[in-house]
Tab-separated table of C-alpha atoms and ligand atoms in Angstrom:
chain	number	residue	atom	x	y	z
M	1	UNK	CA	-23.447	26.583	16.084
M	2	UNK	CA	-20.472	26.147	13.724
M	3	UNK	CA	-18.497	22.968	14.471
M	4	UNK	CA	-14.706	23.337	14.678
M	5	UNK	CA	-13.305	20.280	12.887
M	6	UNK	CA	-9.575	19.578	13.108
M	7	UNK	CA	-7.862	17.073	10.820
M	8	UNK	CA	-4.343	15.794	11.440
M	9	UNK	CA	-2.693	14.656	8.196
M	10	UNK	CA	-3.076	16.242	4.773
M	11	UNK	CA	-2.860	13.326	2.385
M	12	UNK	CA	-5.359	10.766	1.060
M	13	UNK	CA	-7.541	10.173	4.120
M	14	UNK	CA	-7.316	13.636	5.659
M	15	UNK	CA	-7.983	15.601	2.473
M	16	UNK	CA	-10.790	13.221	1.399
M	17	UNK	CA	-12.528	13.983	4.686
M	18	UNK	CA	-11.892	17.721	4.393
M	19	UNK	CA	-13.184	17.813	0.807
M	20	UNK	CA	-16.299	15.834	1.694
M	21	UNK	CA	-17.167	18.196	4.530
M	22	UNK	CA	-16.485	21.284	2.393
M	23	UNK	CA	-18.647	19.954	-0.465
M	24	UNK	CA	-21.507	19.086	1.883
M	25	UNK	CA	-22.263	22.734	2.548
M	26	UNK	CA	-22.541	22.005	6.296
M	27	UNK	CA	-21.736	24.814	8.678
M	28	UNK	CA	-18.272	23.637	9.786
M	29	UNK	CA	-14.884	25.273	10.145
M	30	UNK	CA	-12.315	22.747	8.898
M	31	UNK	CA	-8.623	23.098	9.790
M	32	UNK	CA	-6.088	20.602	8.396
M	33	UNK	CA	-2.639	20.270	9.991
M	34	UNK	CA	0.042	18.704	7.785
M	35	UNK	CA	3.565	18.477	9.134
M	36	UNK	CA	5.283	18.411	5.748
M	37	UNK	CA	5.317	21.153	3.136
M	38	UNK	CA	2.920	19.406	0.739
M	39	UNK	CA	-0.602	18.011	0.809
M	40	UNK	CA	-2.472	15.493	-1.349
M	41	UNK	CA	0.584	13.805	-2.867
M	42	UNK	CA	0.138	10.547	-4.761
M	43	UNK	CA	2.457	8.318	-2.706
M	44	UNK	CA	1.712	5.412	-5.055
M	45	UNK	CA	3.341	7.357	-7.879
M	46	UNK	CA	6.653	7.937	-6.056
M	47	UNK	CA	8.453	4.858	-7.489
M	48	UNK	CA	7.601	6.117	-10.981
M	49	UNK	CA	9.174	9.475	-10.225
M	50	UNK	CA	12.325	7.679	-9.114
M	51	UNK	CA	12.288	5.593	-12.315
M	52	UNK	CA	11.823	8.812	-14.376
M	53	UNK	CA	8.609	7.524	-15.941
M	54	UNK	CA	7.322	10.704	-14.303
M	55	UNK	CA	9.849	13.489	-14.776
M	56	UNK	CA	8.118	16.296	-12.946
M	57	UNK	CA	7.314	15.236	-9.362
M	58	UNK	CA	4.879	18.134	-8.949
M	59	UNK	CA	2.461	16.226	-11.212
M	60	UNK	CA	2.080	13.859	-8.235
M	61	UNK	CA	0.523	16.666	-6.222
M	62	UNK	CA	-3.125	15.895	-6.811
M	63	UNK	CA	-4.477	19.256	-5.646
M	64	UNK	CA	-2.848	22.613	-4.919
M	65	UNK	CA	-3.330	24.129	-1.442
M	66	UNK	CA	-5.218	26.998	-3.127
M	67	UNK	CA	-7.924	24.558	-4.243
M	68	UNK	CA	-8.707	23.710	-0.617
M	69	UNK	CA	-8.431	27.312	0.531
M	70	UNK	CA	-10.969	28.284	-2.133
M	71	UNK	CA	-13.337	25.690	-0.611
M	72	UNK	CA	-13.022	27.359	2.789
M	73	UNK	CA	-10.602	24.793	4.256
M	74	UNK	CA	-7.867	26.215	6.494
M	75	UNK	CA	-4.922	24.082	5.328
M	76	UNK	CA	-1.828	24.601	7.470
M	77	UNK	CA	1.274	23.077	5.897
M	78	UNK	CA	4.437	22.620	7.990
M	79	UNK	CA	2.233	22.441	11.096
M	80	UNK	CA	2.796	19.318	13.170
M	81	UNK	CA	0.374	18.230	15.858
M	82	UNK	CA	2.640	17.184	18.713
M	83	UNK	CA	0.154	16.581	21.518
M	84	UNK	CA	-3.482	15.685	22.013
M	85	UNK	CA	-5.656	16.349	25.064
M	86	UNK	CA	-8.992	14.699	24.352
M	87	UNK	CA	-10.469	15.868	27.660
M	88	UNK	CA	-9.831	19.513	26.819
M	89	UNK	CA	-10.612	18.905	23.108
M	90	UNK	CA	-7.278	20.504	22.246
M	91	UNK	CA	-4.228	19.768	20.131
M	92	UNK	CA	-0.788	21.315	20.529
M	93	UNK	CA	0.594	22.398	17.179
M	94	UNK	CA	4.216	23.088	16.284
M	95	UNK	CA	4.652	25.590	13.456
M	96	UNK	CA	7.774	24.133	11.878
M	97	UNK	CA	8.624	27.324	10.023
M	98	UNK	CA	8.601	29.702	12.997
M	99	UNK	CA	9.375	26.935	15.560
M	100	UNK	CA	6.560	28.195	17.770
M	101	UNK	CA	3.772	26.171	19.367
M	102	UNK	CA	0.143	26.969	19.985
M	103	UNK	CA	-3.029	25.291	21.224
M	104	UNK	CA	-5.953	24.672	18.879
M	105	UNK	CA	-9.383	23.690	20.230
M	106	UNK	CA	-11.719	21.432	18.289
M	107	UNK	CA	-15.227	20.072	18.593
M	108	UNK	CA	-14.403	17.075	16.389
M	109	UNK	CA	-11.025	15.640	15.486
M	110	UNK	CA	-9.911	13.293	12.685
M	111	UNK	CA	-6.612	11.439	12.998
M	112	UNK	CA	-5.358	10.747	9.466
M	113	UNK	CA	-1.709	10.398	10.383
M	114	UNK	CA	-0.900	7.565	7.960
M	115	UNK	CA	2.076	5.269	8.385
M	116	UNK	CA	5.866	5.441	8.441
M	117	UNK	CA	8.412	3.237	6.707
M	118	UNK	CA	10.063	0.537	8.790
M	119	UNK	CA	13.781	1.097	9.253
M	120	UNK	CA	15.635	-2.086	10.265
M	121	UNK	CA	17.106	-1.892	13.764
M	122	UNK	CA	20.626	-2.547	12.531
M	123	UNK	CA	23.785	-0.481	12.541
M	124	UNK	CA	23.808	1.925	9.609
M	125	UNK	CA	19.999	1.984	9.232
M	126	UNK	CA	19.916	5.783	9.333
M	127	UNK	CA	22.995	6.525	7.181
M	128	UNK	CA	22.762	9.282	4.563
M	129	UNK	CA	22.655	6.840	1.647
M	130	UNK	CA	19.821	4.724	3.135
M	131	UNK	CA	16.442	5.783	1.745
M	132	UNK	CA	12.823	5.052	2.591
M	133	UNK	CA	10.120	5.912	0.073
M	134	UNK	CA	7.063	7.049	1.927
M	135	UNK	CA	6.615	10.767	1.466
M	136	UNK	CA	6.787	13.115	-1.533
M	137	UNK	CA	10.115	14.505	-0.292
M	138	UNK	CA	11.658	11.003	-0.118
M	139	UNK	CA	11.637	10.348	-3.869
M	140	UNK	CA	13.011	13.837	-4.560
M	141	UNK	CA	15.857	13.215	-2.091
M	142	UNK	CA	16.637	9.830	-3.644
M	143	UNK	CA	16.680	11.154	-7.214
M	144	UNK	CA	18.915	14.063	-6.147
M	145	UNK	CA	21.293	11.654	-4.431
M	146	UNK	CA	21.497	9.437	-7.508
M	147	UNK	CA	22.109	12.406	-9.790
M	148	UNK	CA	24.816	13.880	-7.531
M	149	UNK	CA	26.642	10.714	-6.434
M	150	UNK	CA	26.087	8.470	-9.457
M	151	UNK	CA	26.016	5.240	-7.409
M	152	UNK	CA	26.818	2.069	-9.325
M	153	UNK	CA	25.486	-0.605	-6.945
M	154	UNK	CA	22.200	-0.451	-5.054
M	155	UNK	CA	20.644	-2.795	-2.527
M	156	UNK	CA	16.911	-2.978	-1.930
M	157	UNK	CA	16.023	-4.543	1.414
M	158	UNK	CA	12.643	-6.248	1.358
M	159	UNK	CA	10.974	-7.871	-1.653
M	160	UNK	CA	7.532	-6.450	-0.855
M	161	UNK	CA	5.584	-4.806	-3.691
M	162	UNK	CA	7.339	-1.529	-2.854
M	163	UNK	CA	10.752	-3.231	-2.799
M	164	UNK	CA	10.141	-4.655	-6.278
M	165	UNK	CA	8.922	-1.306	-7.622
M	166	UNK	CA	12.059	0.309	-6.243
M	167	UNK	CA	14.349	-2.390	-7.688
M	168	UNK	CA	12.851	-1.625	-11.099
M	169	UNK	CA	13.129	2.138	-10.548
M	170	UNK	CA	16.826	1.884	-9.632
M	171	UNK	CA	17.552	-0.402	-12.602
M	172	UNK	CA	16.196	2.408	-14.789
M	173	UNK	CA	19.146	4.509	-13.556
M	174	UNK	CA	21.538	1.734	-14.575
M	175	UNK	CA	22.358	0.612	-11.039
M	176	UNK	CA	23.310	-3.000	-10.406
M	177	UNK	CA	20.696	-4.191	-7.945
M	178	UNK	CA	20.823	-6.716	-5.135
M	179	UNK	CA	17.437	-7.511	-3.641
M	180	UNK	CA	17.654	-8.901	-0.089
M	181	UNK	CA	14.645	-10.662	1.399
M	182	UNK	CA	14.506	-12.511	4.718
M	183	UNK	CA	11.688	-14.823	3.578
M	184	UNK	CA	12.313	-17.720	1.212
M	185	UNK	CA	10.592	-16.085	-1.774
M	186	UNK	CA	9.985	-12.670	-3.274
M	187	UNK	CA	6.589	-11.048	-2.574
M	188	UNK	CA	6.221	-12.858	0.768
M	189	UNK	CA	2.568	-11.789	0.898
M	190	UNK	CA	1.885	-14.236	-1.969
M	191	UNK	CA	2.051	-18.038	-2.018
M	192	UNK	CA	5.525	-19.269	-2.944
M	193	UNK	CA	4.142	-21.316	-5.881
M	194	UNK	CA	2.992	-18.054	-7.513
M	195	UNK	CA	6.195	-16.067	-7.201
M	196	UNK	CA	8.557	-18.123	-9.383
M	197	UNK	CA	7.597	-16.101	-12.464
M	198	UNK	CA	8.216	-12.862	-10.580
M	199	UNK	CA	11.599	-14.137	-9.385
M	200	UNK	CA	12.549	-15.076	-12.964
M	201	UNK	CA	11.444	-11.694	-14.297
M	202	UNK	CA	13.616	-9.915	-11.731
M	203	UNK	CA	16.623	-12.098	-12.554
M	204	UNK	CA	16.056	-11.671	-16.317
M	205	UNK	CA	16.081	-7.904	-15.780
M	206	UNK	CA	19.453	-8.082	-14.025
M	207	UNK	CA	18.489	-8.273	-10.343
M	208	UNK	CA	20.666	-10.305	-7.982
M	209	UNK	CA	18.284	-11.862	-5.424
M	210	UNK	CA	19.379	-12.998	-1.936
M	211	UNK	CA	16.656	-14.896	-0.080
M	212	UNK	CA	16.209	-16.452	3.324
M	213	UNK	CA	18.506	-14.336	5.456
M	214	UNK	CA	17.701	-11.024	7.094
M	215	UNK	CA	20.156	-8.172	6.796
M	216	UNK	CA	22.047	-7.884	10.095
M	217	UNK	CA	24.316	-4.939	9.375
M	218	UNK	CA	24.711	-2.034	7.024
M	219	UNK	CA	28.466	-1.554	7.146
M	220	UNK	CA	29.535	2.094	7.157
M	221	UNK	CA	32.653	3.559	5.621
M	222	UNK	CA	34.738	6.389	7.054
M	223	UNK	CA	32.301	9.054	5.863
M	224	UNK	CA	29.377	7.284	7.581
M	225	UNK	CA	27.772	6.116	4.338
M	226	UNK	CA	26.791	2.498	3.973
M	227	UNK	CA	29.363	0.700	1.832
M	228	UNK	CA	28.331	-2.943	2.318
M	229	UNK	CA	25.429	-5.113	3.429
M	230	UNK	CA	25.808	-8.136	5.696
M	231	UNK	CA	23.549	-11.102	6.368
M	232	UNK	CA	24.530	-14.030	8.616
M	233	UNK	CA	26.479	-15.703	5.812
M	234	UNK	CA	27.065	-13.114	3.112
M	235	UNK	CA	28.491	-9.655	2.526
M	236	UNK	CA	28.248	-7.515	-0.581
M	237	UNK	CA	29.270	-3.976	-1.401
M	238	UNK	CA	26.863	-1.215	-2.313
M	239	UNK	CA	26.681	2.546	-2.795
M	240	UNK	CA	23.030	3.022	-1.934
M	241	UNK	CA	20.300	1.253	0.062
M	242	UNK	CA	16.533	1.546	-0.394
M	243	UNK	CA	14.207	0.080	2.218
M	244	UNK	CA	11.152	-1.909	1.164
M	245	UNK	CA	10.327	-3.456	4.522
M	246	UNK	CA	6.791	-2.157	4.794
M	247	UNK	CA	5.346	0.393	7.173
M	248	UNK	CA	3.942	0.923	10.652
M	249	UNK	CA	0.832	2.931	11.509
M	250	UNK	CA	1.476	6.353	13.058
M	251	UNK	CA	-0.350	5.942	16.370
M	252	UNK	CA	1.711	8.059	18.767
M	253	UNK	CA	-0.756	10.949	18.813
M	254	UNK	CA	-3.715	8.588	19.216
M	255	UNK	CA	-2.009	6.927	22.170
M	256	UNK	CA	-1.398	10.286	23.815
M	257	UNK	CA	-5.130	10.975	23.556
M	258	UNK	CA	-6.196	7.625	25.032
M	259	UNK	CA	-7.460	6.313	21.680
M	260	UNK	CA	-7.615	2.493	21.539
M	261	UNK	CA	-4.914	0.672	19.561
M	262	UNK	CA	-6.112	-2.818	18.593
M	263	UNK	CA	-4.386	-6.172	18.043
M	264	UNK	CA	-3.052	-5.093	14.667
M	265	UNK	CA	-1.127	-2.202	16.245
M	266	UNK	CA	-3.329	0.329	14.420
M	267	UNK	CA	-6.203	2.513	15.658
M	268	UNK	CA	-9.461	0.603	16.071
M	269	UNK	CA	-12.610	2.296	14.739
M	270	UNK	CA	-16.267	1.542	14.093
M	271	UNK	CA	-17.541	1.347	10.500
M	272	UNK	CA	-18.219	5.099	10.696
M	273	UNK	CA	-14.518	5.588	11.565
M	274	UNK	CA	-15.274	6.667	15.159
M	275	UNK	CA	-12.725	5.753	17.784
M	276	UNK	CA	-13.452	4.861	21.415
M	277	UNK	CA	-12.880	8.497	22.431
M	278	UNK	CA	-15.790	10.888	22.187
M	279	UNK	CA	-15.274	13.432	19.392
M	280	UNK	CA	-12.336	11.585	17.779
M	281	UNK	CA	-12.442	9.815	14.409
M	282	UNK	CA	-9.574	8.110	12.537
M	283	UNK	CA	-9.058	7.029	8.911
M	284	UNK	CA	-6.463	5.777	6.427
M	285	UNK	CA	-3.206	3.939	6.995
M	286	UNK	CA	-3.298	4.607	10.753
M	287	UNK	CA	-6.429	2.449	11.264
M	288	UNK	CA	-7.304	-1.227	11.048
M	289	UNK	CA	-10.162	-2.593	8.944
M	290	UNK	CA	-12.526	-5.498	8.965
M	291	UNK	CA	-11.674	-8.262	6.451
M	292	UNK	CA	-14.772	-9.069	4.433
M	293	UNK	CA	-13.801	-12.732	3.908
M	294	UNK	CA	-12.766	-13.679	7.460
M	295	UNK	CA	-14.440	-10.957	9.519
M	296	UNK	CA	-11.095	-10.522	11.285
M	297	UNK	CA	-9.528	-7.180	12.144
M	298	UNK	CA	-6.595	-6.571	9.821
M	299	UNK	CA	-4.155	-3.826	8.927
M	300	UNK	CA	-3.815	-3.617	5.143
M	301	UNK	CA	-2.709	-0.045	4.376
M	302	UNK	CA	-3.677	0.739	0.783
M	303	UNK	CA	-4.766	3.805	-1.148
M	304	UNK	CA	-8.383	3.014	-2.071
M	305	UNK	CA	-9.316	2.194	1.536
M	306	UNK	CA	-7.627	5.373	2.828
M	307	UNK	CA	-9.622	7.540	0.411
M	308	UNK	CA	-12.917	5.793	1.175
M	309	UNK	CA	-12.363	5.866	4.935
M	310	UNK	CA	-11.596	9.596	4.704
M	311	UNK	CA	-14.939	10.196	2.969
M	312	UNK	CA	-16.793	8.064	5.510
M	313	UNK	CA	-15.133	9.902	8.401
M	314	UNK	CA	-16.033	13.252	6.806
M	315	UNK	CA	-19.645	12.143	6.423
M	316	UNK	CA	-19.863	10.796	9.963
M	317	UNK	CA	-18.338	13.942	11.478
M	318	UNK	CA	-21.170	16.033	10.058
M	319	UNK	CA	-23.891	13.569	11.023
M	320	UNK	CA	-24.036	11.577	7.747
M	321	UNK	CA	-24.740	7.848	7.524
M	322	UNK	CA	-21.856	6.599	5.320
M	323	UNK	CA	-20.138	3.412	6.436
M	324	UNK	CA	-16.891	1.674	5.540
M	325	UNK	CA	-17.625	-1.981	4.804
M	326	UNK	CA	-14.101	-3.405	5.045
M	327	UNK	CA	-11.440	-4.733	2.711
M	328	UNK	CA	-10.571	-7.926	0.892
M	329	UNK	CA	-6.890	-6.966	0.545
M	330	UNK	CA	-6.751	-6.379	-3.192
M	331	UNK	CA	-3.362	-5.220	-4.434
M	332	UNK	CA	-1.651	-4.866	-7.785
M	333	UNK	CA	2.007	-4.439	-8.673
M	334	UNK	CA	4.008	-4.112	-11.872
M	335	UNK	CA	7.388	-5.872	-11.811
M	336	UNK	CA	9.176	-4.825	-15.006
M	337	UNK	CA	6.968	-6.397	-17.730
M	338	UNK	CA	5.033	-8.638	-15.369
M	339	UNK	CA	1.751	-7.719	-13.717
M	340	UNK	CA	0.809	-9.250	-10.384
M	341	UNK	CA	-2.501	-9.157	-8.514
M	342	UNK	CA	-3.826	-10.674	-5.350
M	343	UNK	CA	-7.129	-10.442	-3.533
M	344	UNK	CA	-8.620	-12.169	-0.516
M	345	UNK	CA	-6.630	-14.875	1.249
M	346	UNK	CA	-3.626	-16.738	-0.052
M	347	UNK	CA	-3.500	-20.479	0.556
M	348	UNK	CA	-0.841	-19.916	3.226
M	349	UNK	CA	-3.024	-17.395	5.048
M	350	UNK	CA	-6.136	-19.582	4.854
M	351	UNK	CA	-4.276	-22.611	6.220
M	352	UNK	CA	-2.769	-20.501	8.980
M	353	UNK	CA	-6.330	-19.601	9.984
M	354	UNK	CA	-7.136	-23.303	10.266
M	355	UNK	CA	-9.415	-23.440	7.214
M	356	UNK	CA	-9.972	-26.564	5.107
M	357	UNK	CA	-8.539	-25.316	1.859
M	358	UNK	CA	-8.760	-26.370	-1.763
M	359	UNK	CA	-6.710	-24.579	-4.375
M	360	UNK	CA	-5.803	-24.813	-8.010
M	361	UNK	CA	-3.226	-23.126	-10.207
M	362	UNK	CA	-3.649	-22.971	-13.956
M	363	UNK	CA	-1.791	-21.291	-16.800
M	364	UNK	CA	-3.884	-20.213	-19.792
M	365	UNK	CA	-3.862	-17.803	-22.731
M	366	UNK	CA	-4.708	-14.280	-21.624
M	367	UNK	CA	-6.426	-13.499	-24.947
M	368	UNK	CA	-7.424	-15.740	-27.875
M	369	UNK	CA	-4.328	-17.830	-28.615
M	370	UNK	CA	-4.403	-16.932	-32.341
M	371	UNK	CA	-4.623	-13.182	-31.771
M	372	UNK	CA	-1.287	-11.291	-32.079
M	373	UNK	CA	0.343	-10.576	-28.716
M	374	UNK	CA	-1.249	-13.478	-26.870
M	375	UNK	CA	0.698	-14.437	-23.728
M	376	UNK	CA	0.135	-16.732	-20.762
M	377	UNK	CA	-1.484	-15.839	-17.475
M	378	UNK	CA	-1.201	-17.903	-14.304
M	379	UNK	CA	-4.182	-17.920	-11.960
M	380	UNK	CA	-4.394	-19.484	-8.527
M	381	UNK	CA	-7.758	-19.695	-6.811
M	382	UNK	CA	-8.205	-20.606	-3.173
M	383	UNK	CA	-11.510	-21.807	-1.730
M	384	UNK	CA	-13.007	-23.285	1.405
M	385	UNK	CA	-12.927	-27.020	0.689
M	386	UNK	CA	-16.066	-27.702	2.701
M	387	UNK	CA	-18.404	-24.930	1.609
M	388	UNK	CA	-16.854	-24.152	-1.790
M	389	UNK	CA	-16.782	-20.470	-0.815
M	390	UNK	CA	-14.186	-18.515	-2.718
M	391	UNK	CA	-11.408	-17.255	-0.404
M	392	UNK	CA	-8.956	-15.544	-2.714
M	393	UNK	CA	-6.963	-15.420	-5.927
M	394	UNK	CA	-3.477	-14.556	-7.138
M	395	UNK	CA	-2.782	-13.753	-10.761
M	396	UNK	CA	0.524	-13.256	-12.604
M	397	UNK	CA	0.725	-12.346	-16.283
M	398	UNK	CA	1.550	-9.681	-18.818
M	399	UNK	CA	-1.948	-8.388	-19.569
M	400	UNK	CA	-5.440	-8.531	-18.132
M	401	UNK	CA	-4.253	-9.027	-14.545
M	402	UNK	CA	-5.934	-5.966	-12.924
M	403	UNK	CA	-9.331	-6.698	-14.492
M	404	UNK	CA	-9.297	-10.355	-13.466
M	405	UNK	CA	-8.098	-9.536	-9.951
M	406	UNK	CA	-10.925	-7.029	-9.589
M	407	UNK	CA	-13.505	-9.575	-10.797
M	408	UNK	CA	-12.433	-11.906	-7.993
M	409	UNK	CA	-12.445	-9.019	-5.486
M	410	UNK	CA	-16.065	-8.371	-6.438
M	411	UNK	CA	-16.876	-12.080	-6.167
M	412	UNK	CA	-15.308	-12.183	-2.690
M	413	UNK	CA	-17.327	-9.218	-1.529
M	414	UNK	CA	-20.483	-10.905	-2.832
M	415	UNK	CA	-19.594	-14.106	-0.928
M	416	UNK	CA	-19.604	-16.160	-4.125
M	417	UNK	CA	-18.703	-19.834	-4.350
M	418	UNK	CA	-16.306	-21.335	-6.860
M	419	UNK	CA	-19.337	-22.517	-8.844
M	420	UNK	CA	-20.739	-18.990	-8.880
M	421	UNK	CA	-17.453	-17.701	-10.303
M	422	UNK	CA	-17.449	-20.399	-12.983
M	423	UNK	CA	-20.935	-19.166	-13.978
M	424	UNK	CA	-20.107	-15.472	-14.308
M	425	UNK	CA	-20.949	-14.141	-17.758
M	426	UNK	CA	-17.523	-12.661	-18.535
M	427	UNK	CA	-16.985	-10.829	-21.805
M	428	UNK	CA	-15.181	-12.400	-24.727
M	429	UNK	CA	-13.580	-11.042	-27.902
M	430	UNK	CA	-10.280	-12.346	-29.342
M	431	UNK	CA	-8.199	-9.176	-28.625
M	432	UNK	CA	-9.371	-9.040	-24.983
M	433	UNK	CA	-9.919	-12.557	-23.655
M	434	UNK	CA	-10.230	-16.185	-24.727
M	435	UNK	CA	-13.711	-17.681	-24.883
M	436	UNK	CA	-12.837	-19.557	-21.679
M	437	UNK	CA	-11.364	-16.793	-19.574
M	438	UNK	CA	-8.471	-17.966	-17.323
M	439	UNK	CA	-10.681	-17.231	-14.294
M	440	UNK	CA	-13.367	-19.583	-15.605
M	441	UNK	CA	-10.776	-22.234	-16.424
M	442	UNK	CA	-9.472	-22.046	-12.849
M	443	UNK	CA	-12.947	-22.055	-11.290
M	444	UNK	CA	-14.017	-25.061	-13.382
M	445	UNK	CA	-10.881	-26.909	-12.346
M	446	UNK	CA	-11.383	-26.103	-8.653
M	447	UNK	CA	-15.146	-26.773	-8.498
M	448	UNK	CA	-15.036	-30.594	-8.229
M	449	UNK	CA	-12.172	-30.385	-5.714
M	450	UNK	CA	-14.215	-28.237	-3.352
M	451	UNK	CA	-17.193	-30.620	-3.549
M	452	UNK	CA	-14.900	-33.482	-2.430
M	453	UNK	CA	-13.572	-31.829	0.733
M	454	UNK	CA	-9.931	-32.677	1.351
M	455	UNK	CA	-8.860	-33.444	4.924
B	1	FAD	C1	5.811	4.382	-2.337
B	1	FAD	C2	4.408	3.961	-2.075
B	1	FAD	C3	3.702	3.300	-3.069
B	1	FAD	C4	2.392	2.909	-2.835
B	1	FAD	N1	1.714	2.263	-3.838
B	1	FAD	C5	0.436	1.911	-3.628
B	1	FAD	C6	-0.305	1.294	-4.656
B	1	FAD	O1	0.204	1.070	-5.766
B	1	FAD	N2	-1.586	0.948	-4.416
B	1	FAD	C7	-2.196	1.203	-3.190
B	1	FAD	O2	-3.369	0.893	-3.024
B	1	FAD	N3	-1.515	1.815	-2.193
B	1	FAD	C8	-0.224	2.163	-2.384
B	1	FAD	N4	0.465	2.808	-1.395
B	1	FAD	C9	-0.226	3.086	-0.113
B	1	FAD	C10	-1.004	4.426	-0.162
B	1	FAD	O3	-0.178	5.424	-0.665
B	1	FAD	C11	-1.483	4.747	1.239
B	1	FAD	O4	-2.417	3.762	1.604
B	1	FAD	C12	-2.112	6.124	1.360
B	1	FAD	O5	-1.225	7.141	1.008
B	1	FAD	C13	-2.558	6.355	2.802
B	1	FAD	O6	-3.064	7.636	2.941
B	1	FAD	P1	-3.181	8.291	4.390
B	1	FAD	O7	-3.726	9.660	4.188
B	1	FAD	O8	-3.879	7.384	5.308
B	1	FAD	O9	-1.693	8.338	4.952
B	1	FAD	P2	-0.313	9.080	4.404
B	1	FAD	O10	-0.363	9.077	2.940
B	1	FAD	O11	0.737	8.417	5.134
B	1	FAD	O12	-0.546	10.550	4.916
B	1	FAD	C14	-0.512	10.874	6.291
B	1	FAD	C15	-0.094	12.324	6.392
B	1	FAD	O13	-0.171	12.712	7.754
B	1	FAD	C16	0.921	13.577	8.040
B	1	FAD	N5	1.123	13.515	9.500
B	1	FAD	C17	1.418	12.422	10.230
B	1	FAD	N6	1.501	12.751	11.544
B	1	FAD	C18	1.248	14.081	11.625
B	1	FAD	C19	1.177	15.000	12.710
B	1	FAD	N7	1.393	14.611	13.974
B	1	FAD	N8	0.886	16.298	12.443
B	1	FAD	C20	0.651	16.704	11.163
B	1	FAD	N9	0.723	15.874	10.087
B	1	FAD	C21	0.999	14.580	10.337
B	1	FAD	C22	2.070	13.000	7.237
B	1	FAD	O14	3.070	13.966	6.967
B	1	FAD	C23	1.362	12.548	5.957
B	1	FAD	O15	1.380	13.547	4.955
B	1	FAD	C24	1.782	3.197	-1.591
B	1	FAD	C25	2.490	3.870	-0.584
B	1	FAD	C26	3.783	4.244	-0.827
B	1	FAD	C27	4.539	4.970	0.256
């Protein structure tokens, strides 16, 4: 009998699942409901549309709807799933074009509802000149606003990786930028001793940084637009606000269907992306994952995991054996001319978990020092002081950062020790790396420290 598979959410996780099922040749009728007017948009590329590195936003649409239709997938754009009855195996769908609702029955359901940007619960948070960047339409709206209103002063709230990307994107339009962050350093997900270079880069590129005080009010002018930002002790004027405060998983539909929400606030699944409810799977930014270093349940919403989880869910829904093995929290960000990577645990995170930690921070040439274009890279490695097991790394430099970050991610997944990392046979040629790669320099420095466990 043909299975009726319903998928809620038409971006990375949802369309990966749909494509996997369609390619498998299994006898299944796949229907995808996407509440917006587009599917398969590259959210990670949105800041580069705002910055005008990418002029035509439609290039961010990875696949046309017709591609999926030709594969037999019933893709329904502008169709929002507004209710879920897991007993009746039915979803209620609102057609946002005709404003009519209907019931759709499924045998198997995938929730791939993603996440939504956090809007601060302060006055003015929803004003017309306050922008979140989460969906394809958001960057188009922001660019249109900038082109029409020609704002001179912008404030970015939140110095997360997205906040920094947006600060850079707005600078490209010539806006004066104030970056407001409640924590005491930019990129709060990194150790503070690794973010000084990032802070300096932002300042050098003309960003005014305000740290240590949350925004308490977005002051509105007579027309309702935000005209100033207030913290407990400061006030500054602005013409535009962009939020970089992170996101929350979209779990409302799951909750309506009795699907378990775990300690992270996201949907809990097995490694085949099954939820606790019979016939319901979940994948992408709406679910938690297992952390490969700590074994803990974490919510780290990033693109590669969403795509992989979508594939695994697709496989599992048609009886396949694929499994999602977890994450190590690898992320990369470009901040003007600086490249930043992190993977695994920071020192702060490891200490918070009660681990006995050893760490080292080194600065070394990123390629042979005599080769033209050589610059410095800073590497911090964190390890378990007792066992010498590698726990994580953070890297800041102008070249070679993604490759080195990914080497450590691989080492973390393999459960390597600091000594193992120091032994890795990394490639060397003057234009690409020094004979002692910065990773090896750091591992050699940290090795003896981990053998002498610090209290
Ligand atoms: C600006 C930005 C930059 C990013 N940069 C990076 C990066 O550099 N590297 C990285 O790894 N990750 C990055 N990410 C994260 C990455 O984009 C996400 O992890 C990924 O898009 C998650 O895919 P998803 O399908 O789970 O969720 P989403 O992309 O959020 O898609 C969920 C979809 O479900 C739809 N939906 C939700 N509820 C319903 C409903 N009830 N009915 C119908 N449709 C519904 C939504 O409209 C949405 O299209 C970035 C994200 C953003 C926003």
